[in-house]
Amino acid sequence: MNTHTETQFTPIDPDLYAKAFQLLDPAPEPVAPAAPSAPSPVSLILAAGRLHQAGPVEETLTDALTFLDTHGWAKGRLIHPEGARCSIGALRAAAGARNSAYRDAGKLLLDEARRQHGKQWKAIPAWNDSHTGPQVRSVWEAAIQRAHQANI
């Protein structure tokens, strides 16, 4: 069977496609560069140059801190009407259920809070509500580092 295929294409104007795509997807407006921030615990881990598989506790803590960064941190209530959460609320959101990773992450977070702010803290909500955002974040980051080092 001999089938003849036409290989001659009609020439096109390349500028026509460029103009069409420009109309469909105009250049974005310039955005001011964001202020540099402190490196996150995750970026510090990646900068170490070795591949690390986060354990369930480290993953829960990291996801909870990311939740706080995204939705906001709150004092005095589990969930703020605008979506911000306290530390325990962020842990619950990250874990999805009160499973072993949730419990172990909470224990590690409270232990770190006691290390940094004194042994008097009996529960995460009381500690959360008695400290500033930077103090709370410092405890979160240290807890993530401890979970990473313990490979849990």
C-alpha atoms as a PDB file:
ATOM      1  CA  MET A   1       0.000   0.000   0.000  1.00  0.00           C
ATOM      2  CA  ASN A   2       1.452   3.297  -1.032  1.00  0.00           C
ATOM      3  CA  THR A   3       0.056   6.269   0.795  1.00  0.00           C
ATOM      4  CA  HIS A   4       1.209   9.693  -0.162  1.00  0.00           C
ATOM      5  CA  THR A   5       1.472  12.186   2.666  1.00  0.00           C
ATOM      6  CA  GLU A   6       1.665  15.860   1.931  1.00  0.00           C
ATOM      7  CA  THR A   7       4.625  17.335   3.818  1.00  0.00           C
ATOM      8  CA  GLN A   8       4.331  20.821   2.457  1.00  0.00           C
ATOM      9  CA  PHE A   9       3.020  23.196   5.161  1.00  0.00           C
ATOM     10  CA  THR A  10       1.673  26.634   4.575  1.00  0.00           C
ATOM     11  CA  PRO A  11       4.119  29.182   5.990  1.00  0.00           C
ATOM     12  CA  ILE A  12       2.872  31.177   8.942  1.00  0.00           C
ATOM     13  CA  ASP A  13       3.710  34.540  10.354  1.00  0.00           C
ATOM     14  CA  PRO A  14       5.574  33.828  13.661  1.00  0.00           C
ATOM     15  CA  ASP A  15       4.739  37.334  14.883  1.00  0.00           C
ATOM     16  CA  LEU A  16       1.058  36.470  14.600  1.00  0.00           C
ATOM     17  CA  TYR A  17       1.421  33.735  17.254  1.00  0.00           C
ATOM     18  CA  ALA A  18       3.500  35.989  19.511  1.00  0.00           C
ATOM     19  CA  LYS A  19       0.808  38.683  19.328  1.00  0.00           C
ATOM     20  CA  ALA A  20      -1.974  36.174  20.009  1.00  0.00           C
ATOM     21  CA  PHE A  21      -0.204  34.757  23.058  1.00  0.00           C
ATOM     22  CA  GLN A  22       0.525  38.235  24.346  1.00  0.00           C
ATOM     23  CA  LEU A  23      -3.159  39.071  24.159  1.00  0.00           C
ATOM     24  CA  LEU A  24      -4.070  35.830  25.945  1.00  0.00           C
ATOM     25  CA  ASP A  25      -1.388  36.100  28.599  1.00  0.00           C
ATOM     26  CA  PRO A  26      -0.211  39.693  29.080  1.00  0.00           C
ATOM     27  CA  ALA A  27       2.982  40.344  30.960  1.00  0.00           C
ATOM     28  CA  PRO A  28       2.394  40.360  34.722  1.00  0.00           C
ATOM     29  CA  GLU A  29       2.614  43.607  36.581  1.00  0.00           C
ATOM     30  CA  PRO A  30       5.901  43.978  38.425  1.00  0.00           C
ATOM     31  CA  VAL A  31       5.731  43.031  42.087  1.00  0.00           C
ATOM     32  CA  ALA A  32       7.976  44.547  44.717  1.00  0.00           C
ATOM     33  CA  PRO A  33      10.423  41.972  46.070  1.00  0.00           C
ATOM     34  CA  ALA A  34       9.465  40.536  49.443  1.00  0.00           C
ATOM     35  CA  ALA A  35      11.524  41.433  52.450  1.00  0.00           C
ATOM     36  CA  PRO A  36      14.061  38.732  53.232  1.00  0.00           C
ATOM     37  CA  SER A  37      12.941  36.461  56.025  1.00  0.00           C
ATOM     38  CA  ALA A  38      14.733  34.094  58.310  1.00  0.00           C
ATOM     39  CA  PRO A  39      15.289  30.707  56.737  1.00  0.00           C
ATOM     40  CA  SER A  40      12.587  28.196  57.610  1.00  0.00           C
ATOM     41  CA  PRO A  41      13.460  24.950  59.375  1.00  0.00           C
ATOM     42  CA  VAL A  42      12.712  23.108  56.162  1.00  0.00           C
ATOM     43  CA  SER A  43      15.131  25.259  54.130  1.00  0.00           C
ATOM     44  CA  LEU A  44      17.800  24.715  56.762  1.00  0.00           C
ATOM     45  CA  ILE A  45      17.314  20.972  56.472  1.00  0.00           C
ATOM     46  CA  LEU A  46      17.521  21.111  52.674  1.00  0.00           C
ATOM     47  CA  ALA A  47      20.605  23.324  52.852  1.00  0.00           C
ATOM     48  CA  ALA A  48      22.387  20.622  54.809  1.00  0.00           C
ATOM     49  CA  GLY A  49      22.811  18.884  51.461  1.00  0.00           C
ATOM     50  CA  ARG A  50      21.411  15.498  52.297  1.00  0.00           C
ATOM     51  CA  LEU A  51      18.075  14.010  51.493  1.00  0.00           C
ATOM     52  CA  HIS A  52      15.928  13.582  54.560  1.00  0.00           C
ATOM     53  CA  GLN A  53      12.592  11.826  54.854  1.00  0.00           C
ATOM     54  CA  ALA A  54      10.697  13.597  57.606  1.00  0.00           C
ATOM     55  CA  GLY A  55       9.107  11.366  60.216  1.00  0.00           C
ATOM     56  CA  PRO A  56       5.444  11.752  61.177  1.00  0.00           C
ATOM     57  CA  VAL A  57       6.161  14.025  64.158  1.00  0.00           C
ATOM     58  CA  GLU A  58       8.462  16.336  62.194  1.00  0.00           C
ATOM     59  CA  GLU A  59       5.976  16.409  59.335  1.00  0.00           C
ATOM     60  CA  THR A  60       3.075  17.248  61.659  1.00  0.00           C
ATOM     61  CA  LEU A  61       5.046  20.038  63.348  1.00  0.00           C
ATOM     62  CA  THR A  62       6.230  21.444  60.016  1.00  0.00           C
ATOM     63  CA  ASP A  63       2.737  21.320  58.522  1.00  0.00           C
ATOM     64  CA  ALA A  64       1.303  23.019  61.618  1.00  0.00           C
ATOM     65  CA  LEU A  65       3.875  25.822  61.467  1.00  0.00           C
ATOM     66  CA  THR A  66       3.149  26.247  57.769  1.00  0.00           C
ATOM     67  CA  PHE A  67      -0.547  26.467  58.670  1.00  0.00           C
ATOM     68  CA  LEU A  68       0.226  29.222  61.187  1.00  0.00           C
ATOM     69  CA  ASP A  69       2.323  31.060  58.597  1.00  0.00           C
ATOM     70  CA  THR A  70      -0.472  30.811  56.045  1.00  0.00           C
ATOM     71  CA  HIS A  71      -3.585  31.394  58.161  1.00  0.00           C
ATOM     72  CA  GLY A  72      -2.206  33.333  61.112  1.00  0.00           C
ATOM     73  CA  TRP A  73      -1.527  32.738  64.787  1.00  0.00           C
ATOM     74  CA  ALA A  74      -4.108  33.419  67.480  1.00  0.00           C
ATOM     75  CA  LYS A  75      -4.266  33.835  71.242  1.00  0.00           C
ATOM     76  CA  GLY A  76      -7.189  33.152  73.533  1.00  0.00           C
ATOM     77  CA  ARG A  77      -9.172  30.882  71.225  1.00  0.00           C
ATOM     78  CA  LEU A  78      -8.679  27.710  69.256  1.00  0.00           C
ATOM     79  CA  ILE A  79      -9.860  29.200  65.961  1.00  0.00           C
ATOM     80  CA  HIS A  80     -10.231  32.903  65.244  1.00  0.00           C
ATOM     81  CA  PRO A  81     -13.212  33.869  63.040  1.00  0.00           C
ATOM     82  CA  GLU A  82     -10.790  34.932  60.291  1.00  0.00           C
ATOM     83  CA  GLY A  83      -9.080  31.506  60.271  1.00  0.00           C
ATOM     84  CA  ALA A  84      -6.048  32.064  62.487  1.00  0.00           C
ATOM     85  CA  ARG A  85      -5.419  29.369  65.087  1.00  0.00           C
ATOM     86  CA  CYS A  86      -3.579  28.921  68.316  1.00  0.00           C
ATOM     87  CA  SER A  87      -0.755  26.387  68.508  1.00  0.00           C
ATOM     88  CA  ILE A  88      -2.976  23.479  69.500  1.00  0.00           C
ATOM     89  CA  GLY A  89      -5.463  24.387  66.761  1.00  0.00           C
ATOM     90  CA  ALA A  90      -2.674  24.372  64.180  1.00  0.00           C
ATOM     91  CA  LEU A  91      -1.516  20.957  65.416  1.00  0.00           C
ATOM     92  CA  ARG A  92      -5.052  19.603  65.059  1.00  0.00           C
ATOM     93  CA  ALA A  93      -5.359  21.035  61.554  1.00  0.00           C
ATOM     94  CA  ALA A  94      -2.005  19.567  60.498  1.00  0.00           C
ATOM     95  CA  ALA A  95      -2.563  16.112  61.974  1.00  0.00           C
ATOM     96  CA  GLY A  96      -6.138  15.781  60.752  1.00  0.00           C
ATOM     97  CA  ALA A  97      -6.911  13.466  63.669  1.00  0.00           C
ATOM     98  CA  ARG A  98      -5.774  12.914  67.213  1.00  0.00           C
ATOM     99  CA  ASN A  99      -3.374  10.192  66.191  1.00  0.00           C
ATOM    100  CA  SER A 100       0.035   9.236  67.589  1.00  0.00           C
ATOM    101  CA  ALA A 101       1.861  11.840  65.465  1.00  0.00           C
ATOM    102  CA  TYR A 102      -0.462  14.528  66.856  1.00  0.00           C
ATOM    103  CA  ARG A 103       0.106  13.415  70.463  1.00  0.00           C
ATOM    104  CA  ASP A 104       3.885  13.051  70.054  1.00  0.00           C
ATOM    105  CA  ALA A 105       4.165  16.404  68.263  1.00  0.00           C
ATOM    106  CA  GLY A 106       2.185  18.046  71.064  1.00  0.00           C
ATOM    107  CA  LYS A 107       4.396  16.466  73.732  1.00  0.00           C
ATOM    108  CA  LEU A 108       7.546  17.609  71.937  1.00  0.00           C
ATOM    109  CA  LEU A 109       6.176  21.138  71.454  1.00  0.00           C
ATOM    110  CA  LEU A 110       5.205  21.420  75.128  1.00  0.00           C
ATOM    111  CA  ASP A 111       8.569  20.018  76.204  1.00  0.00           C
ATOM    112  CA  GLU A 112      10.352  22.641  74.102  1.00  0.00           C
ATOM    113  CA  ALA A 113       8.074  25.367  75.498  1.00  0.00           C
ATOM    114  CA  ARG A 114       9.101  24.271  78.999  1.00  0.00           C
ATOM    115  CA  ARG A 115      12.768  24.287  78.001  1.00  0.00           C
ATOM    116  CA  GLN A 116      12.561  27.838  76.704  1.00  0.00           C
ATOM    117  CA  HIS A 117       9.947  29.361  79.033  1.00  0.00           C
ATOM    118  CA  GLY A 118       9.997  27.395  82.280  1.00  0.00           C
ATOM    119  CA  LYS A 119       8.584  24.192  83.694  1.00  0.00           C
ATOM    120  CA  GLN A 120       5.323  25.791  84.918  1.00  0.00           C
ATOM    121  CA  TRP A 121       3.461  25.220  81.635  1.00  0.00           C
ATOM    122  CA  LYS A 122       0.980  22.351  81.946  1.00  0.00           C
ATOM    123  CA  ALA A 123      -0.642  22.649  78.521  1.00  0.00           C
ATOM    124  CA  ILE A 124       0.034  24.140  75.102  1.00  0.00           C
ATOM    125  CA  PRO A 125      -2.949  26.570  75.127  1.00  0.00           C
ATOM    126  CA  ALA A 126      -1.846  28.255  78.377  1.00  0.00           C
ATOM    127  CA  TRP A 127       1.721  28.597  77.141  1.00  0.00           C
ATOM    128  CA  ASN A 128       0.560  29.846  73.704  1.00  0.00           C
ATOM    129  CA  ASP A 129      -1.671  32.532  75.215  1.00  0.00           C
ATOM    130  CA  SER A 130       1.064  33.809  77.545  1.00  0.00           C
ATOM    131  CA  HIS A 131       3.729  34.510  74.926  1.00  0.00           C
ATOM    132  CA  THR A 132       4.383  36.674  71.887  1.00  0.00           C
ATOM    133  CA  GLY A 133       4.346  35.484  68.297  1.00  0.00           C
ATOM    134  CA  PRO A 134       8.151  35.445  67.988  1.00  0.00           C
ATOM    135  CA  GLN A 135       8.473  33.490  71.263  1.00  0.00           C
ATOM    136  CA  VAL A 136       5.922  30.935  70.081  1.00  0.00           C
ATOM    137  CA  ARG A 137       7.602  30.637  66.675  1.00  0.00           C
ATOM    138  CA  SER A 138      10.979  30.046  68.331  1.00  0.00           C
ATOM    139  CA  VAL A 139       9.530  27.085  70.218  1.00  0.00           C
ATOM    140  CA  TRP A 140       7.949  25.680  67.041  1.00  0.00           C
ATOM    141  CA  GLU A 141      11.211  25.912  65.116  1.00  0.00           C
ATOM    142  CA  ALA A 142      13.221  24.299  67.930  1.00  0.00           C
ATOM    143  CA  ALA A 143      10.669  21.478  68.212  1.00  0.00           C
ATOM    144  CA  ILE A 144      10.903  20.836  64.466  1.00  0.00           C
ATOM    145  CA  GLN A 145      14.696  20.714  64.706  1.00  0.00           C
ATOM    146  CA  ARG A 146      14.507  18.266  67.612  1.00  0.00           C
ATOM    147  CA  ALA A 147      12.092  16.030  65.691  1.00  0.00           C
ATOM    148  CA  HIS A 148      14.421  16.176  62.698  1.00  0.00           C
ATOM    149  CA  GLN A 149      17.475  15.264  64.775  1.00  0.00           C
ATOM    150  CA  ALA A 150      15.608  12.422  66.461  1.00  0.00           C
ATOM    151  CA  ASN A 151      14.296  11.296  63.051  1.00  0.00           C
ATOM    152  CA  ILE A 152      10.752  11.029  64.356  1.00  0.00           C
END
